[in-house]
Each structure stands twice: as C-alpha cells, then as structure tokens.
Amino acid sequence: MNLRAIHSAIGIAALALLSALGGCKHSQGGSTTTRPVNFPSDNLIGAVPLGQVAGEPARVVTALSIDNPYHDNLQAIQQGKQLYIRMNCAGCHAYNGKGNMGPDLTDTEWRYGGLPIQIYETIRDGRPQGMPAWGAALPPDEIWKLVAYIQSLGGTVSISDYEHARQGDQPGEQVAPEAQADAQFAPTTPIFPTPIPAKAQTPSSSPTPAKAGEPKP
Amino acid sequence: MWDRVVRFLRAHENARYLKFACLALLIAASSSCSRPSTPVQDSHAYDPGSGSLTGATLNPAPNDPPGEWRSQARDYANTRYSTLDQINTSNVSRLRVAWTFSDGTLNGHEAAPLVVDNTMYVVTPFPDILYALDLTRAGEPIKWTFKPNPAPMAKGKACCDTVTRGVAYANGKLIYNLLDDHTVAVDAKTGKEVWRTKMGNVETGETMTMAPFVVGNKVLVGDSGGEMGVWGWIAALDVDSGKELWRAYSTGSDQQVRIGDDFKPFYERMKGKDLGTSTWPADMWKHGAGSVWGWISYDPELKLIYYGTSNPSPRVPDQRPGDNLWTSTIFARDVDTGMARWAYQTTPHDRWDYDAVNEDILMDLPINGQVRKVLVHLDRNAYGYTIDRVTGEVLQAAPFAYQNWSTGFDMKTGMPIVDPDKEPHPNVKLVNVCPPDIGGKDWQPSAASPRTGLVYADIFNICMDVTDNEASYIPSSPFDGMDMNRYPAPGGNLGEFIAWNPVTGKKVWGIKEIYMTMSGVLATAGDVVFYGTTDGWFRAVDARSGKVLWSQKLGSGIIGQPITYLGLDHRQYIAISAGVGGAATVRADVIALRPYDFPAGGNTLYVFSIDGDSMSSGPGQMTSKDNVSTTRPETGNGTQH
Amino acid sequence: MNPPLALLFNKLPMLLAVRVEPPMAYPHTFGPAVDPITRLGWGLGIISLLVIVIIGILLLGGVLRKRVASSAADPHQLAVRRDAGGMAWIYVGGGISALVLVACMAWTLLVTAEVTRLPSAPGLTVQVTASQWWWSLRYLNAKPSNIFTTANEIHIPVGQPVRFELASADVIHSFWIPQLAGKMDVIPGQTNVMWLQADQPGTYRGQCAAYCGRQHAHMALFIVADTPQDFAAWQDLQLTETIMPTTEENRRGERIFQTHCAACHTIRGMNPAGILGPDLSHLMTRSTIAAGLLANTPGNLASWIANPESVKPGTRMPAQILSGPDLAAVTSYLNTLH
C-alpha cells in the first residue's frame, strides 16, 4: 500500500466520525408527544348542550366535531393512565374503569354525555353527586390526556355517533322511513357553535360542586 | 353375614311370628317418623335443651320489653338475642310471609327496623328517609315520613354503597346519622325534627353510615371514610339537645385521642406517649383514618364503651411505615368522659384493610376455671378474639375463617405473626392473600345465645390478588391504592354461617353457602338462629345442631339485620329487609363469580309469622282503619320465658 | 495537503475543546465504595501500559536485531538457530504473563467483593424512586415519625456507609454518582440495593446513566456530604413544620399553590399532598431545581413554573395558566419555604 492510500483511509475514517458527531442532534426521545398547540377553547366547550336543543328535532350539533387533540395518541393515553391512578380516579372508578363509588367508565351509559368534549367538561367542572372539579388542579393539556385514556377504554361516544347515541340508536338497526331525520329542517349552516360569553375561570363563580382537593375554608 | 341370615330364614320359613314381628317393627318405625299434625299450643311445653356449651352468661341490660326491639344490637352487650320463644325449633318451618313494606329507594339495605310502643321505625339508605309504621292497624300504615334531604355530594364519597346501619331510640326520639355528616333526632310520635348537629365536612370525603348507640342520656356516633383519608373519631352527643359532649380522635396526640393517666393498656407496644403521631411518618396521621363506622357495646358496671377503629389510610402500607396507632384498634373508653381505659390493636401496621370495627359481644365466660368478663370479637383479619374487657388482655385468638396472611398468634405479646410473603408492595402483584380487604367477616353483626353459650356469625371464604399503587392525598377523592381481584378461598363457597365457641376458639358447626353471607344474625330463646344470604335466601337454623330448619327466598339479596317482636295480636314476628348492595356489590369481580345472575337491588321489608297469620290479610274489604285485634289467636299465646 | 486530511485538521481544535467537566471526573474518587475501583483502574491501566511498553521493546528488539550470519555458508543448512535459549523466552514470558493475569484477576475479584458488600450496619437508608426526570427520596428511620420525603438533593453524613434502595416509577434509569460509587441500574418492578460512603464533605454530582427519555441528559442529582452535626441539623430542619405564610401576598401564593399545584406536589402539613411530582417541603434548602438543571433562584423558579416546556422540553410538569400577579405570588410563597 502506498502512503497516499493510507492517508486517504485515515481521512475518510475521520470524516465519517466527524460527520456522525456533527449530525448527532439532541435526541427527540421516545417518551413524550409533540404537544398540540390548539386545544378547544372554553367558549366552544361550554356551547355543547347536555340536553336536546329545544324545538329542534334530530339536528346535527356541529360543535361536536371538536375531537380530543390527543385521540389515539398512545403516549398521551399512557400519561393519561398515570394521571388516572395518581389523581385517584381509580379510587372511585376502579383500576379497570368498571366503577365502584363512581360510575362505570367502560360502558356506554353516560349521565352527562359521552362525547370527548363532554367528558372533558365533566372532569373540569365536576358533577353534583360527588365528582370533584379538576379544572384548577389540572391544566387543559392534562385533562385531555385523561379523556384520551377514557376513550381508550371503549365506552365513549364518537363524534359521528353523537346524535344517534343520544336517542338510544344502535348501529345496524332498522330505521322506519318516518323516523328518518327530517331533511326539511336540516340546516345549511351549523346551529352551534354560537359564541357565548367566556365562562368565568375563577372557581368562586361556581358554588357547586366542590373542587378537587379543596375543602371549604 | 348375609348367608347366615338367609340360612336362618330358610330354617324358620314357616315361622309366622317372625313375619308379624317384622311388620310390627316397620309400622312402629314409620309412625314415629311422622310429623306432629297439630301445632304446639303451649310454649311452656318447649324443652330448653341440654344447656350452654360454654357456660357463658350474658347481660341483656337495658331491660327493654321483650316484645320490642329498641336498639340495633338489642342491648348494651350487643347480644342480638331475644327471649321470645313462641317461634321455636318445632314450628319455625311453618314461617310464612305475613306482610311486607317497600320503602321506595334502592341501594343496600343494611339496617334493622326498630319496634317501640307498637310502632315500627324503618330507615332507608340514601336519601335516609325514616318511616314510622303503625302496628296497631291492619296493613301497618305509614304514620309519618321524615325526609331529611341529605346532600347528593355524599353519594360520591361513600366507599361501600350509600348505606346506613340503623337508627337508635332514646327519650321518645329516633336518632340517626345522615350520609352527609349530620346527626339528626326525630320525635317518635310526630316525625318532626327535634335537633340536627353537623359532625363533619362531607367535602373532605368524610361520611357517616354507622348506627348511633345510646347510653343513658348520651348518644355515641362516629365517622366513615377509611378509604378517603379522613381523620377518624367517635363523639358523644347529648340525647336531648344534640350538643357534642366530647370527641376522641383515632390518631394524633394523646390529648386528641383522649388518652390520659388512667389509660392502662395490657401490652407494652401500646404504652408510650403520643403513639398516635410517633407511629406514623411525618404528618401522615392527620389523614390516617381510623374511622369509627361499626358497632359499640357498653358494660354498665364498668361504665366502659367498647368499639373499634378502621384501617389506616392510605391502603398502601409502604407509604406509612410504623404501627399506625390507633387504627385497627379496639378501644375501651369511659362513657362519661371519653377517656380511654385500654386499647388493643388487632392488626398492627395493617396492610390489607383489616378494620377493627366489628361488634364486641360482652359475655362472662368460664376460662381456665375462672369466670372472666370478656368481649368476643370476630375481626376482619379472620381471628376470633376473646379479650378480657377489664384489662384488654387477649385470652384466646384463633382463626374462624380461611386466612394465610399470618402464620400464628403470639399470646405473650398479643401480636399476630405476619407472613412476609403476604405483605404487599407498590407495583408488585401479590397473589392469593386471604382474607381480602372485606375480611373473614365484615361489619355484619353476629349474635350470641345465653342458652347455648355460642356466637353465631356470617363469615366470608374469599381470597384476593392485590397490587398496591402509591396514592396522592387529595381531599374529596379517595386516599386508597388497592387494586384487587377477589375469588373464593379453598372450598369454592363464598360464604358460611358458623357457630363459634368463644372459650375454645373453635367452630362448632358451619353451613356453607355458594354466595356471600353478609346479613346480621338473630338469636332467640326458641333456640332458633336466623341469617340471610346475598342471593336472597333467609334461613332459620337450630342453634344447637346447626340443622337448617327453614328457608325462604326473598325478592333481593339480604344484607340487613333481622329482628323479632311481639305484635299487638300477641304473635311473634320476624322482620328482615331484602335489598342487596353494600360491599357485596362494590366490586364487579365478586359478582362475576356467581353461577347465576346476582340479584338486582330491592327495598322490601319482609315480616314473617307462623303460617303467615297477621292482620294484614284476611277475608273482606280490609282497610288501614281496621284496628289490630288484641284477642288471643288460635296459635301462640304471647308469653315467653 | 489532500482534502480528507485538511478536513481532519480543521475539526481537530473542536475535538480538543471537548473536556470532561470536573464534577463528573470519575478518576478522582472520595469513598470506600469506589476507591478500590479507582485504584484497580489505575493499576490495571499502568500494568497494561507496562505490558505494551515491554512487548513493544521486545518487538522492536526482535525486528531490529541483526541477523546472525553463519560462518560456513552451507547451501543445505537453514539460517535458523534452534537452541534452547529461544524456548526459554517463551516459558519465562508466558509464566510472567500468566502470573500477572492471575494476580489482576484476583485483585479484580477482591475489589468487586469489597465494593458490593456493606462494611458495617448502615447508619442511614434512603429509598430512591426514579421517575422521568427527577429523583424522589425517602429517608427511612427506626422512629416512624422521623421518616420524611424530599427530592433530587441527597444529604448524607460523612464517613458513614449509606444504603440506597432503588426503585423506578416508570422506565429504566441508572443511579450514578461517579466520585462516590459505580453505576446501579434502577429497574421497574424490582428494588436494587447499593451502598456508598463519602470520606470528605462536599457536593458530589450524580447523573442518570441509562437512557430514559427526552430529558435523560438533564436528570441530575446531588449528594451533599455533611459533617455529622450538619447532617443532623439538616435532618431536623426537614422534619420541622412548614412555615406558615405571614404576608398577604404569600398567603395568596399559598392558596394558589393549594389550588393549582398541590394535586401533584406535597408541601408537608398542607392539603392536598400529591405525589406525582417532587416533594417541595423546605424547597429553599435545595441548591437546584428541575433535577439539577437550574440554580434555585427566584427568577429561575418563576420561569420554570411559567413555562416548563421551554426550559426542559418534554417535561411532565404542565404549564399552569397563571396570570402575572399570581405567578409572582406563588413564587414569593415558595421562596419562604426554608
């Protein structure tokens, strides 16, 4: 071998090493998510009615197109499960979600609505029969992760099924022609969202239910 | 042997006398096997039997009228024993439903009705409605209804269904606890509220489910919330005004636990200053639970009340190293001052949710030739204790149900010997620990009979797999951490009804049941004991032999407490609620074990009598305006021993 | 000069500029749990160097040795000398090598045994739970009421062996304080036990040594070795009651903490007491926050609380939406936690 070849070999090896070092970016890691920037605003969340819209038969309530930004995000589901245990959700709703002091979260029965946005609201605002309000202790990011975990349990209502689920319809059932949603009343523009005044964020504006972790002074 | 007989017969083939003899023998045998065709007319003819198997004597004070049932436990000693014997072993199989009452609610029905002055008082689970039924009229019409309107928030804080375990009667008032931490007194005649006292804050996760206990002019109450990180306590209120007279906490400094100079525990490990804080990591005693949600008994001579405290919080032992006094502890306190006289911790540093809240039956037992004043306590940890109630010394401790968490009991130190393989640690699945959190026996109260000297109890035969998860303390949410899966212990049966000898620490007999047995027990002078199963069978058993004499299927599972009383018509009645719930339905895993569908909820009070006779059914258009006849009926004579 | 080489010389200064930061300098150790290893390391290193030098000299000698010419140039005779002197080299050389190797092996085994065995009953046991990306510490004590929890900064008494029980809350981490002990992995589902001892007072920096996620590089911890008196004082301080806020702003800050932070963080004596994040009791006794990433100053604290994602991307601490005055109040309150 001549000297020139030896020099070339060393040079190539060094080059390869340096380029490898230079290309070594700060690793992204496999344990976090790209945090979505746009969470549904509180305006929008409050606009979803729990009950039926008075006087409007079988409408499609379009605000329900707001899905969980973390839907099907495996890492968010994993972190949501960690929160489910550490925030004591498992203490009331059981470690397998089947319910105990609190209702079953894996079945399709939802007292206050089974859409992701309605479950978000339940967790954030609490409910009268003992569900605490977590909105002060957990920012929206964390609550959406919890919703993602609950969605992974299988009982929640998907957005496209909302109107049907609310009327007790099951997939694959027969529909008498007279029971079809009345096309004459189908809106061309969505009824919701109607902008409503932003709900006050301070806890003192909602006297019931009690916030999580805060006994009355 | 057989060919000898054949040869004999062949040899005497023609002997007619033999054939007649055989025939006569057969007739005699069959006639003695037939049932008596006429009912027993006179209860004085009833044979009391061969006497007590243990030599136990019980004090049935206070001297309530035998035909009434004025407190949940019947008397201060918590015997749940009635001296009525109109219903006895010879006629109990003729019990039939006499009348029923639906209270309009759901959830677990754990209480017993009270009968005072020909009025029956029935309390419901949440929303804690109280009914007064007029037993002087046909159809037992509702005299008044009391609706206290407890806060709905309390429903989400009750670990084991929104139950109440009964009301107490004192000075013409019914006193009971609402789920939302209020104790309320209601006038027995009018149904109007007399006083209401707020005892705690339901927002912290604290509720109240226990039946108050009256001693003289004091009523004793305690809180619930062993899974919610509450601060456990027992308090005495004045019966007439509802004012709190004293409160003793279950953790904290000696002053908070009301431990003073006359505190004399028997065992060394319970002697020391401020053990209610020093046996916990920094500050964890403040939400260490030790709630008082079970039964209280009272010795009128010693003037001491006896009760137990719940498990420590959280249910993850590695988060709280130390003995965790004074949780899972039996206390003896002076009833007037609340100062503790002695204490005994049944499960030090409890790792499995073994509360000490089960009833303490006060008996006088001959032990080693000497009569001792004892209390008999079948604990959650599956040990049946006989404890000297003057000093707190354990005289006898033996398992009454299947258990593997301990390998023995050291009588010298009064400590169970824990199997280290059965200690749970966070994030590790521990398999086959027996009994599970609900124990070898839960709050369902046992009864004692002075005639047999035995204690009768519904027990569990269940094991669990458990994984602990460290818990955050966030008031209003559980402070728990136990992830469990429960299943039957060896034998396959979930429940059993046993007769327990408190002197020898042995089971005398037992009746296995497929389903859990979670009802209270009633013992009577007719030598019949009653219990019910969670799939709805109500049974009467011979108190001596353990033979099941009678069964009746009710509309729902039974977790209530049976009572007996004498109606205005001089008939003896047995009353029991059927409405399953409580801890029996807390976890879906236990329900999944059953071969058939677990019964649905219910809310019916069933009242039984011999042949079902009562003033609630008969010919003609009966109405609730008809008075109950006080003339003697054909059967029964209204007297008792 | 041809291009590859030019490239190499251009990059060389950058390579040389990378240096080992002094706190992590593992060759300089301070405790009996690791001093034997250091000695062994140096010893084996020197022996290896000696071997290289000796072999190098012998090789050079062999290469440069003049060939011995034979006096009678017999064409049928091979120019090889086969006398016994050649084999002697083999036997002696092999024998010395074998002896040295066996000695090294024995030394290694002895050192391994010494550092893994607890020399005497440990005076202190600390339970360490590693999470992404911080360390929870629980100080055990025979008296239960002296058991307390803290985070990220371990104080130990000088001159006493300290036992560590290592557990993980999520993934595999590794517990490594190079100047005091070797690495011990922290594996979920099992508890690994190790010990160490500091012979001199001072602050020793440690690091998570098993890749555990995005912020693995910023999962530091500090072991502060105190004199026994200082350690007792620190322990007593950790057990004292949390100071109650006195000013209006601090009270407001405490309320904000209770509402927005306490579901994850415990300050002993306050409700709620969450365990998802580090225990913050007596926070001001620690010299760093965010697991050694930031110095514990009010400015750093405020920016950490305001936007943890920008400081430590991927961190599990969420950004609470606090207004300016609220943030100031809670930071002010936290600064009272001495």
Coordinates of N, CA and C in Angstrom, one line a residue, chain A residues 11 14-15 18 26-29 31-32 35 79 82-83 86-87 136-137 139-140 142 145 213-214, chain C residues 4 7-8 11 132-133 211 213-214 255 259-260 263-264 272 275-276 309 314-316 318-320:
Chain A
G11 N -8.2 9.7 6.4 CA -9.0 10.9 6.2 C -10.5 10.5 6.1
A14 N -11.8 9.6 9.6 CA -12.0 10.7 10.4 C -13.2 11.5 10.0
L15 N -13.4 11.6 8.7 CA -14.6 12.4 8.1 C -15.9 11.7 8.6
L18 N -16.5 12.5 12.2 CA -16.9 13.8 12.4 C -18.3 14.1 12.0
H26 N -29.7 16.7 19.3 CA -30.3 16.4 20.6 C -31.5 15.4 20.3
S27 N -31.4 14.3 20.9 CA -32.4 13.2 20.6 C -33.8 13.6 21.0
Q28 N -34.7 13.2 20.1 CA -36.1 13.5 20.4 C -36.7 12.7 21.5
G29 N -36.1 11.5 21.7 CA -36.6 10.6 22.8 C -37.9 10.0 22.4
S31 N -40.4 9.3 24.6 CA -41.3 9.2 25.8 C -42.2 10.4 25.9
T32 N -42.2 11.3 24.9 CA -43.1 12.4 25.0 C -43.8 12.6 23.7
R35 N -46.5 18.3 21.6 CA -47.7 18.9 22.2 C -48.5 19.7 21.2
Q79 N -49.8 8.5 29.5 CA -49.7 9.5 30.6 C -51.1 9.8 31.2
Q82 N -51.5 7.2 33.8 CA -50.7 7.5 35.0 C -51.5 8.6 35.9
L83 N -52.1 9.6 35.2 CA -52.9 10.6 35.9 C -54.1 9.9 36.5
R86 N -52.8 8.4 39.7 CA -52.2 9.4 40.7 C -53.2 10.4 41.2
M87 N -54.2 10.8 40.3 CA -55.2 11.7 40.7 C -56.4 11.0 41.4
A136 N -59.0 23.4 38.2 CA -58.0 24.2 38.8 C -56.7 23.5 39.0
A137 N -56.8 22.2 39.4 CA -55.6 21.4 39.7 C -54.9 21.0 38.4
P139 N -54.3 21.5 34.2 CA -54.5 22.4 33.0 C -55.1 21.6 31.9
P140 N -55.6 22.2 30.9 CA -56.4 21.5 29.8 C -55.6 20.4 29.2
E142 N -53.5 18.3 30.5 CA -53.6 17.0 31.3 C -55.0 16.4 31.3
K145 N -55.5 14.5 28.2 CA -54.8 13.2 28.3 C -55.7 12.2 29.0
G213 N -59.7 18.5 46.0 CA -58.6 18.9 46.9 C -58.8 20.1 47.7
E214 N -60.0 20.7 47.6 CA -60.1 21.9 48.4 C -61.3 21.9 49.3
Chain C
P4 N -9.2 15.1 2.6 CA -9.6 14.4 3.8 C -8.8 14.9 5.0
L7 N -9.6 18.3 6.2 CA -10.8 18.3 7.0 C -10.5 17.9 8.4
L8 N -9.7 16.9 8.5 CA -9.4 16.4 9.9 C -8.7 17.5 10.7
K11 N -11.1 20.2 11.9 CA -12.0 19.8 13.0 C -11.3 19.5 14.3
Q132 N -39.3 9.9 35.4 CA -38.9 10.8 34.3 C -39.1 12.2 34.7
W133 N -38.3 13.1 35.0 CA -36.8 13.0 35.0 C -36.4 13.6 36.3
Y211 N -30.2 5.6 29.4 CA -31.1 6.5 28.6 C -32.6 6.2 29.0
G213 N -35.3 8.7 28.1 CA -36.2 9.5 27.5 C -35.6 10.9 27.2
R214 N -36.5 11.8 26.7 CA -36.0 13.0 26.1 C -35.1 13.8 27.0
R255 N -52.5 29.9 48.7 CA -53.8 29.5 48.1 C -53.7 29.0 46.7
T259 N -54.4 25.3 45.1 CA -55.4 25.0 44.1 C -54.8 24.4 42.9
H260 N -53.6 25.0 42.5 CA -53.1 24.6 41.2 C -51.9 23.7 41.2
A263 N -52.1 19.2 43.8 CA -52.5 17.8 43.4 C -51.4 17.0 42.9
C264 N -50.2 17.6 42.6 CA -49.0 16.9 42.2 C -47.9 17.0 43.2
P272 N -53.9 19.8 49.4 CA -53.7 18.4 49.2 C -52.2 18.0 49.3
I275 N -48.4 13.2 44.9 CA -47.1 12.6 44.8 C -46.7 12.4 43.4
L276 N -47.4 13.0 42.4 CA -47.0 12.8 41.0 C -45.7 13.6 40.7
E309 N -42.0 23.8 29.7 CA -41.7 23.2 28.4 C -40.5 23.9 27.7
G314 N -40.5 18.5 26.9 CA -40.9 17.1 27.1 C -41.1 16.8 28.6
T315 N -40.9 17.8 29.5 CA -41.1 17.5 30.9 C -42.5 17.2 31.2
R316 N -42.8 16.4 32.2 CA -44.1 16.0 32.6 C -44.8 17.1 33.4
P318 N -46.8 20.2 33.7 CA -47.6 21.0 32.7 C -47.4 22.5 33.1
A319 N -47.7 23.3 32.1 CA -47.7 24.8 32.3 C -49.1 25.2 32.9
Q320 N -49.1 25.6 34.1 CA -50.3 26.1 34.6 C -50.6 27.5 34.1

